[in-house]
mmCIF file of C-alpha atoms and ligand atoms in Angstrom:
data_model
loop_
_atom_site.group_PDB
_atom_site.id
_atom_site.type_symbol
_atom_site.label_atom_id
_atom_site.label_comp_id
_atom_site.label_asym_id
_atom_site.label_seq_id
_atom_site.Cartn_x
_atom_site.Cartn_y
_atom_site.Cartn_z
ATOM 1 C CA UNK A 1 0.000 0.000 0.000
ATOM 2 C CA UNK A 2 1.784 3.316 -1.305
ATOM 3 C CA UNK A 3 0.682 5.916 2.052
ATOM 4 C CA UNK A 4 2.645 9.216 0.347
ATOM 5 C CA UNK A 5 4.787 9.445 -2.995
ATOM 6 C CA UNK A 6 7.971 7.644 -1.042
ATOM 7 C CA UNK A 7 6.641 5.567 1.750
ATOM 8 C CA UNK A 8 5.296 2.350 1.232
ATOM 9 C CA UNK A 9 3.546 -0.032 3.907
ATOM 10 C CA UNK A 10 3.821 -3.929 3.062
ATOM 11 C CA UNK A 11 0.965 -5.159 4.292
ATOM 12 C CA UNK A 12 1.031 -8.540 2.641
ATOM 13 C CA UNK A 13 -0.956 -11.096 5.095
ATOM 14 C CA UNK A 14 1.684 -12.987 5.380
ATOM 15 C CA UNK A 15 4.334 -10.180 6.042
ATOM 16 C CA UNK A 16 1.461 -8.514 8.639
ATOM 17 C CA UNK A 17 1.427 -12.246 10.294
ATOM 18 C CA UNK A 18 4.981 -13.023 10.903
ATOM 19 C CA UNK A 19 5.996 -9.264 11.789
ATOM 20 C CA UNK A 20 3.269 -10.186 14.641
ATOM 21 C CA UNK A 21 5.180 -13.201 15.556
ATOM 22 C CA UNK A 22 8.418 -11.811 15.779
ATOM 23 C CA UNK A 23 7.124 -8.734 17.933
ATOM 24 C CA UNK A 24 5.813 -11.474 20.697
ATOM 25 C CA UNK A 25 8.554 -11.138 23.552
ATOM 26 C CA UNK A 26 8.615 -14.651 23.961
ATOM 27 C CA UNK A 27 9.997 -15.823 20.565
ATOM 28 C CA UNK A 28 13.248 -17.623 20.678
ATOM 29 C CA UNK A 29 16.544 -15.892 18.852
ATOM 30 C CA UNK A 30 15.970 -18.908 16.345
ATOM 31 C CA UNK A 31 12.655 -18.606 15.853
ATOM 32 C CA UNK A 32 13.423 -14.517 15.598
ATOM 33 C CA UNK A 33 16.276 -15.279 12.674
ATOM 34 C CA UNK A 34 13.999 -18.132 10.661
ATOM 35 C CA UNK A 35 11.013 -15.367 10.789
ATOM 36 C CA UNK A 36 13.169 -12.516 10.008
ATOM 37 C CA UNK A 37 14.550 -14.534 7.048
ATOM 38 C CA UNK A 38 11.277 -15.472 5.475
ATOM 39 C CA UNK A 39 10.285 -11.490 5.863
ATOM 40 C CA UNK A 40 13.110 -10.177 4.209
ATOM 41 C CA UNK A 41 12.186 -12.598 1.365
ATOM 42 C CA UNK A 42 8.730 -11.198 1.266
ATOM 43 C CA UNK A 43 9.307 -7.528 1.572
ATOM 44 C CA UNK A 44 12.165 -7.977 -1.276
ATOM 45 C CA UNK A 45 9.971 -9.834 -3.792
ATOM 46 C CA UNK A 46 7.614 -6.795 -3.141
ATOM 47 C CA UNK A 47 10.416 -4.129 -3.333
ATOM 48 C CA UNK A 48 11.730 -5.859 -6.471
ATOM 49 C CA UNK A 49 8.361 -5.437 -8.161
ATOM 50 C CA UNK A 50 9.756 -2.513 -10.598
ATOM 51 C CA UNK A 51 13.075 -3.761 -11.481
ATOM 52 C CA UNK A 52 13.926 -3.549 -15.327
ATOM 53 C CA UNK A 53 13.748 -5.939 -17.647
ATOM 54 C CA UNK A 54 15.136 -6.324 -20.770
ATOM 55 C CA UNK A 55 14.472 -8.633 -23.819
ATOM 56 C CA UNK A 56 16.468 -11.659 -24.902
ATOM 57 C CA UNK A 57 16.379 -14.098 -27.483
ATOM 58 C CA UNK A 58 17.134 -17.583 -25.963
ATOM 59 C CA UNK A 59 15.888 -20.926 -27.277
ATOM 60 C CA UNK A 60 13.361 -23.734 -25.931
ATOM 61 C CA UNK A 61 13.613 -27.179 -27.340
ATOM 62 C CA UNK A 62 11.130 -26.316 -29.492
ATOM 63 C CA UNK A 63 11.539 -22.964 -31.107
ATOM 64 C CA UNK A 64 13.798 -19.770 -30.154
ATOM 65 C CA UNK A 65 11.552 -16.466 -28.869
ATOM 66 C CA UNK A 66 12.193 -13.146 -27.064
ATOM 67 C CA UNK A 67 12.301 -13.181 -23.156
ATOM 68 C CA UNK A 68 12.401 -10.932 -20.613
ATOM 69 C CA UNK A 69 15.055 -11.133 -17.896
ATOM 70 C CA UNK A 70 16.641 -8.828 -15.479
ATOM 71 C CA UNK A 71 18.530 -5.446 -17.102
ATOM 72 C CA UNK A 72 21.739 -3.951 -15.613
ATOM 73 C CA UNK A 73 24.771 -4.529 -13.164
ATOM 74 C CA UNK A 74 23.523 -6.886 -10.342
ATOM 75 C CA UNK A 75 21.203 -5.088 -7.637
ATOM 76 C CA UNK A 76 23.271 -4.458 -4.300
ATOM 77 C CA UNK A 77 22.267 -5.161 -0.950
ATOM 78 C CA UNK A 78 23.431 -2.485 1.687
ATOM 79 C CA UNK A 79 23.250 -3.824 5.147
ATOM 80 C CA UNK A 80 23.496 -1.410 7.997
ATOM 81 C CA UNK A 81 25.643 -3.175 10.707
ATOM 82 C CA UNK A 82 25.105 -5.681 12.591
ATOM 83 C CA UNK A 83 21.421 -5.642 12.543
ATOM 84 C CA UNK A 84 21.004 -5.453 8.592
ATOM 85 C CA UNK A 85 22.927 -8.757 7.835
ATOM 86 C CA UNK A 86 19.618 -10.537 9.718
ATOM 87 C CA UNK A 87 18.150 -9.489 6.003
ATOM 88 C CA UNK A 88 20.340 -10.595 3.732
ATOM 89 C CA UNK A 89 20.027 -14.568 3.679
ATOM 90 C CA UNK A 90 16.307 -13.871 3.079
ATOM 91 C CA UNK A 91 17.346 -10.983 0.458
ATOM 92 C CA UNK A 92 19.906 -12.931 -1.039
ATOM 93 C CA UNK A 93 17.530 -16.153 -1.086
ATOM 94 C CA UNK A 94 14.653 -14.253 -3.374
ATOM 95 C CA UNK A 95 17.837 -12.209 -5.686
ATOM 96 C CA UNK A 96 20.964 -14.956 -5.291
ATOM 97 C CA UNK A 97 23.104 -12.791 -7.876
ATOM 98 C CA UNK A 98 23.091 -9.717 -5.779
ATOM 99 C CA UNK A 99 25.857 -8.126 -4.941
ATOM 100 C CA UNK A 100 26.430 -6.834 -0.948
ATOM 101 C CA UNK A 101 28.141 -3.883 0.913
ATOM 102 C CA UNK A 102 28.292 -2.919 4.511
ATOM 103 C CA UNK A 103 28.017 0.141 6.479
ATOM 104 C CA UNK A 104 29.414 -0.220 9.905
ATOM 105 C CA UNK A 105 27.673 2.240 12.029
ATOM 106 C CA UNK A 106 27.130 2.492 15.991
ATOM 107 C CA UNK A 107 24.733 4.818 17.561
ATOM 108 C CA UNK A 108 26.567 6.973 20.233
ATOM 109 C CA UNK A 109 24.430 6.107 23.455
ATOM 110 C CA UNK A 110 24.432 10.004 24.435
ATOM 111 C CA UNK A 111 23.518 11.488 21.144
ATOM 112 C CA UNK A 112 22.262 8.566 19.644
ATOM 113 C CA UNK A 113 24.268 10.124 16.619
ATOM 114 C CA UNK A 114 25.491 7.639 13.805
ATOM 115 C CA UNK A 115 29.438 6.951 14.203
ATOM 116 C CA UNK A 116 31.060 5.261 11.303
ATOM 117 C CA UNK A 117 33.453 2.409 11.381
ATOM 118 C CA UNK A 118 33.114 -0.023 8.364
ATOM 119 C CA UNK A 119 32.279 1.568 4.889
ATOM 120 C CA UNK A 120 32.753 -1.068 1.760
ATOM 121 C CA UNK A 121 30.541 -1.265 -1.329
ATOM 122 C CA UNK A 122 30.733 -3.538 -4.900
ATOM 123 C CA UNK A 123 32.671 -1.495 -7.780
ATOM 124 C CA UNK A 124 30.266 0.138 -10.581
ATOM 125 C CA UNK A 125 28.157 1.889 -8.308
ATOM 126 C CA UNK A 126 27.211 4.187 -10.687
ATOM 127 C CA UNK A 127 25.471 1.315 -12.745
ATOM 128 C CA UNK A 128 24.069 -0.437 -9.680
ATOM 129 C CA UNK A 129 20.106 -0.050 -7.915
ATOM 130 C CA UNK A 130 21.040 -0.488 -4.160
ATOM 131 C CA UNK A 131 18.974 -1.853 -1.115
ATOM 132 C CA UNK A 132 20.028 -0.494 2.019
ATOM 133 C CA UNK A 133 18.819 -2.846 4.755
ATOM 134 C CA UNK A 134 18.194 -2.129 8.400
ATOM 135 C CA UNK A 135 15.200 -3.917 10.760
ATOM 136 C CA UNK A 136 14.449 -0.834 12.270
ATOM 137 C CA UNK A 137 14.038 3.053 10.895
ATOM 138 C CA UNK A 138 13.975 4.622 14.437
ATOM 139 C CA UNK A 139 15.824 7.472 14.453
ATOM 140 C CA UNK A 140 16.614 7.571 11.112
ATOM 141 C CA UNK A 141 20.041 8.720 11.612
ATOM 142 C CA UNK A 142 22.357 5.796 11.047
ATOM 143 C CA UNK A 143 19.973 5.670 7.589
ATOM 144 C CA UNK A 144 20.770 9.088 7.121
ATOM 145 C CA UNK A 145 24.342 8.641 7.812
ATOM 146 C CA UNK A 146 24.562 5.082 5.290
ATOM 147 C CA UNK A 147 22.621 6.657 2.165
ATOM 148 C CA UNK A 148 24.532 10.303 2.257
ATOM 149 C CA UNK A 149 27.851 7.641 1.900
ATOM 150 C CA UNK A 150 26.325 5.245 -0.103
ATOM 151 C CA UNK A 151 24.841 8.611 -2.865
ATOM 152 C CA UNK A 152 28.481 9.865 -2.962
ATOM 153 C CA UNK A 153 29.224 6.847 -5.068
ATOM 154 C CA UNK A 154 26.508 8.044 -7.503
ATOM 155 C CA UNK A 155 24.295 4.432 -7.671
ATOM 156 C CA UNK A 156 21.245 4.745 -10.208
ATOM 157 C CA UNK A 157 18.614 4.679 -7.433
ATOM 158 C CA UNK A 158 18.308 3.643 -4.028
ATOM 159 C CA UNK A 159 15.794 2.025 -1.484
ATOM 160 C CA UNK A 160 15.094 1.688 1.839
ATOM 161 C CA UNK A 161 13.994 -1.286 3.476
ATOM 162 C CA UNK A 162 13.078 -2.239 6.893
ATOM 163 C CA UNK A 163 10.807 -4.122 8.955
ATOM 164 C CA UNK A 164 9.645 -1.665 11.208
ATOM 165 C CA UNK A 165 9.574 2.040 11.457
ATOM 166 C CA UNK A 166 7.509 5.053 13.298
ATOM 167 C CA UNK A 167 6.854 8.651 12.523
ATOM 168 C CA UNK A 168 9.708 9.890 14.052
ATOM 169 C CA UNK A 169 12.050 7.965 11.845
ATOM 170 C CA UNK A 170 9.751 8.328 8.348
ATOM 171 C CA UNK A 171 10.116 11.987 8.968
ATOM 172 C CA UNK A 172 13.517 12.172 8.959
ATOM 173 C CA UNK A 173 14.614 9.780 6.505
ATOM 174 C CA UNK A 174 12.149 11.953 4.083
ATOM 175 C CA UNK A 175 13.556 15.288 5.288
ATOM 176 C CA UNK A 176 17.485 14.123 4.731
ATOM 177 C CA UNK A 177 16.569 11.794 1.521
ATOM 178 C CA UNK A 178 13.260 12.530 0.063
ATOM 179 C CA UNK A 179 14.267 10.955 -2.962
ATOM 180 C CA UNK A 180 14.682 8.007 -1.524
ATOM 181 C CA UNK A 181 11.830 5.269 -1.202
ATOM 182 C CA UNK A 182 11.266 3.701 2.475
ATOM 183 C CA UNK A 183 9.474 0.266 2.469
ATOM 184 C CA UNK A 184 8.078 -1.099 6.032
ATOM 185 C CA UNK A 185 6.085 -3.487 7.296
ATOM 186 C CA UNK A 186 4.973 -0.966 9.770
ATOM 187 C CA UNK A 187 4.797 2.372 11.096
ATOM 188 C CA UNK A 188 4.810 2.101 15.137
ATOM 189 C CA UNK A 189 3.116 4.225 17.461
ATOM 190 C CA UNK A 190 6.351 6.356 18.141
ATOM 191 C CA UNK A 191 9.908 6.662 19.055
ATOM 192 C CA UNK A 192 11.222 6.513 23.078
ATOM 193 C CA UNK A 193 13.000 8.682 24.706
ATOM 194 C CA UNK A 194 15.436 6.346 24.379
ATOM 195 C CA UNK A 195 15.669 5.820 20.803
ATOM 196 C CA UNK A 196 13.456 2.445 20.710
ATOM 197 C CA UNK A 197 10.466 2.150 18.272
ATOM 198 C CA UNK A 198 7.246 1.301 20.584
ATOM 199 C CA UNK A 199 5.569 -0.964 20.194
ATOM 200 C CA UNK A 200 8.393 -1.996 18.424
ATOM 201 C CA UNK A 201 10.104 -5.529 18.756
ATOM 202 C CA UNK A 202 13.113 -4.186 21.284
ATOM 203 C CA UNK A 203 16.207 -4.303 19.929
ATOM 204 C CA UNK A 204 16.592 -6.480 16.414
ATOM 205 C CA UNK A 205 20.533 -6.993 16.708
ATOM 206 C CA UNK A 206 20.266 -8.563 20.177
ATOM 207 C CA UNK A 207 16.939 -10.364 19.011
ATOM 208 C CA UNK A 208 18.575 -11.975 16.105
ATOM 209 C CA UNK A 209 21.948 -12.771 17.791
ATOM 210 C CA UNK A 210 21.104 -13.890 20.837
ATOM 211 C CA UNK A 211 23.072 -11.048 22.735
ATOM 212 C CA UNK A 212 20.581 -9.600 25.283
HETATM 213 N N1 URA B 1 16.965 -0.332 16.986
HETATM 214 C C1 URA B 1 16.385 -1.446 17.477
HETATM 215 O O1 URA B 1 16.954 -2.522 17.380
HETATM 216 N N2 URA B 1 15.179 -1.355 18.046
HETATM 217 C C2 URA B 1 14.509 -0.195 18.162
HETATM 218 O O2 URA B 1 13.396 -0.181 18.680
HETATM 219 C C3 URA B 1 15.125 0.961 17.657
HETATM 220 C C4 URA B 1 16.362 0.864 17.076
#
């Protein structure tokens, strides 16, 4: 469902169903992972709904024809550290040729200010649609922070994926990177004081590793 010209809500049944699992305190960091895997493969088959296609001929036992596959340099994942690489073995399972970078951000626990550490992207940006992929759009300032490096290198367009966002974090995103398209499976109540999305899922890194 598109809610304004860059903001779309996935609210596949399915996605809707297994965000609500993964939100229940009580699910298990392997349960968390195999849910947040079959997600990411959902929300990406959506999100990959307008890639390009181009016309080949190829030929079937029977007779050649004209076929569309996929146009361009491979489609890059950009996973926000640590808590992005819980989406990319479901990303990667629905788009296996896509290529993968990493930002390696930290949010300062004062300022809750992005602070980079890890910045490493595929070559050819300039030819390449990019993903980046975080569970949670809170603040919207390690997004910020990842897209402003990732549009120095000049990619053709760029997305934003994550499972969960709130107003707080939409509006900011937009405000920095308007251009840029946010897909969520939800947009929560509101941001804490503390930086955590409520109702949220508390925090997706720790959920997915096992590190609470
Ligand atoms: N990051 C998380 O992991 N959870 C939140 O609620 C906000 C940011």
């Amino acid at each position: 469902m598109q809610i304004d010209k860059n903001l779309f809500l996935l609210d596949h049944p399915l996605i809707q169903h297994k965000l609500s699992l993964i939100r229940r305190k009580d699910t298990s960091s392997i349960l968390f992972r195999q849910l947040v895997n079959e997600l990411s493969s959902l929300m990406v088959y959506e999100l990959t709904r307008d890639m390009p296609t181009q016309l080949v001929q190829i030929e079937t036992p029977l007779e050649s024809m004209m076929t569309p596959v996929i146009d361009g340099k491979k489609l890059v994942f950009a996973s926000i550290l640590r808590a992005g690489n819980g989406i990319l073995d479901g990303a990667l399972s629905v788009v296996p040729g896509a290529r993968v970078g990493h930002v390696g951000l930290y949010r300062d626990p004062d300022t809750l200010k992005a602070i980079e550490y890890y910045f490493k992207m595929p070559s050819n940006m300039h030819e390449r649609d990019v993903i980046v992929v975080d569970p949670m759009l809170a603040t919207g300032n390690s997004a910020i922070a990842a897209i402003e490096r990732i549009k120095a290198l000049k990619p053709r367009s760029i997305k934003f994926l994550c499972l969960l966002t709130c107003p707080e974090g939409v509006l900011a995103l937009q405000k920095a990177h308007p251009d840029v398209a946010i897909y969520t499976a939800s947009i929560d109540r509101q941001l804490s004081d503390h930086g955590y999305i409520l109702p949220g899922l508390g925090d997706a890194g720790d959920r997915i590793y096992g590190t609470k």
